[in-house]
């Protein structure tokens, strides 16, 4: 289950999962676009990008940094 965390300018939506038994938390980014949604998911605390579809490399770096600040 994902829980709302933040919404920016009515476009980028950030959600997160509950903490799993092993301490893993998933952070999910979603941005509506003309053809559906751009999506990305990161694992905390490893900050690993599980997948990313439609985001630029610059956008991915920003989301990764944002994920890091969520965990600190």
Short mmCIF file of C-alpha atoms in Angstrom, two decimals:
data_model
loop_
_atom_site.label_atom_id
_atom_site.label_comp_id
_atom_site.label_asym_id
_atom_site.label_seq_id
_atom_site.Cartn_x
_atom_site.Cartn_y
_atom_site.Cartn_z
CA UNK A 1 0.00 0.00 0.00
CA UNK A 2 1.25 3.49 -0.86
CA UNK A 3 0.62 6.57 1.27
CA UNK A 4 0.57 10.19 0.01
CA UNK A 5 3.63 12.22 0.92
CA UNK A 6 3.64 15.35 -1.26
CA UNK A 7 2.17 16.91 -4.38
CA UNK A 8 4.07 19.65 -6.22
CA UNK A 9 2.29 22.24 -8.36
CA UNK A 10 -0.52 19.78 -8.90
CA UNK A 11 1.70 17.67 -11.15
CA UNK A 12 4.38 15.58 -9.41
CA UNK A 13 2.91 13.22 -6.82
CA UNK A 14 5.14 11.48 -4.26
CA UNK A 15 3.95 8.45 -2.30
CA UNK A 16 5.69 5.96 -0.02
CA UNK A 17 5.14 2.45 1.30
CA UNK A 18 5.01 1.31 4.88
CA UNK A 19 8.32 0.06 6.23
CA UNK A 20 8.76 -3.63 5.49
CA UNK A 21 10.19 -6.14 7.99
CA UNK A 22 13.67 -5.73 6.49
CA UNK A 23 13.51 -1.93 6.85
CA UNK A 24 12.84 -1.29 3.16
CA UNK A 25 10.65 1.66 2.18
CA UNK A 26 9.57 2.31 -1.42
CA UNK A 27 9.22 5.90 -2.68
CA UNK A 28 7.10 6.32 -5.80
CA UNK A 29 7.05 9.39 -8.09
CA UNK A 30 4.28 9.95 -10.63
CA UNK A 31 3.84 12.80 -13.10
CA UNK A 32 0.91 13.05 -15.54
CA UNK A 33 1.84 13.69 -19.15
CA UNK A 34 0.17 13.63 -22.59
CA UNK A 35 0.56 9.86 -23.00
CA UNK A 36 -0.32 8.79 -19.43
CA UNK A 37 2.14 8.97 -16.56
CA UNK A 38 5.87 9.17 -16.03
CA UNK A 39 6.77 6.91 -13.10
CA UNK A 40 9.80 6.13 -10.98
CA UNK A 41 10.31 4.04 -7.85
CA UNK A 42 13.23 4.10 -5.42
CA UNK A 43 14.21 1.90 -2.48
CA UNK A 44 15.25 3.49 0.79
CA UNK A 45 17.77 3.30 2.38
CA UNK A 46 19.84 2.01 -0.56
CA UNK A 47 18.46 4.82 -2.78
CA UNK A 48 18.37 2.30 -5.63
CA UNK A 49 16.20 3.20 -8.62
CA UNK A 50 13.97 0.18 -9.22
CA UNK A 51 12.54 1.58 -12.42
CA UNK A 52 11.93 4.84 -14.21
CA UNK A 53 9.81 5.43 -17.28
CA UNK A 54 9.62 8.77 -19.07
CA UNK A 55 11.80 10.86 -16.75
CA UNK A 56 14.99 12.55 -17.94
CA UNK A 57 18.34 11.86 -16.27
CA UNK A 58 18.17 15.30 -14.60
CA UNK A 59 14.69 14.55 -13.22
CA UNK A 60 15.91 11.18 -11.92
CA UNK A 61 18.79 12.86 -10.05
CA UNK A 62 16.36 15.30 -8.41
CA UNK A 63 14.01 12.50 -7.36
CA UNK A 64 16.90 10.47 -5.95
CA UNK A 65 18.06 13.45 -3.89
CA UNK A 66 14.50 14.04 -2.70
CA UNK A 67 14.25 10.37 -1.67
CA UNK A 68 17.43 10.74 0.34
CA UNK A 69 16.05 13.75 2.24
CA UNK A 70 12.83 11.84 2.98
CA UNK A 71 14.85 9.14 4.74
CA UNK A 72 17.18 11.39 6.75
#
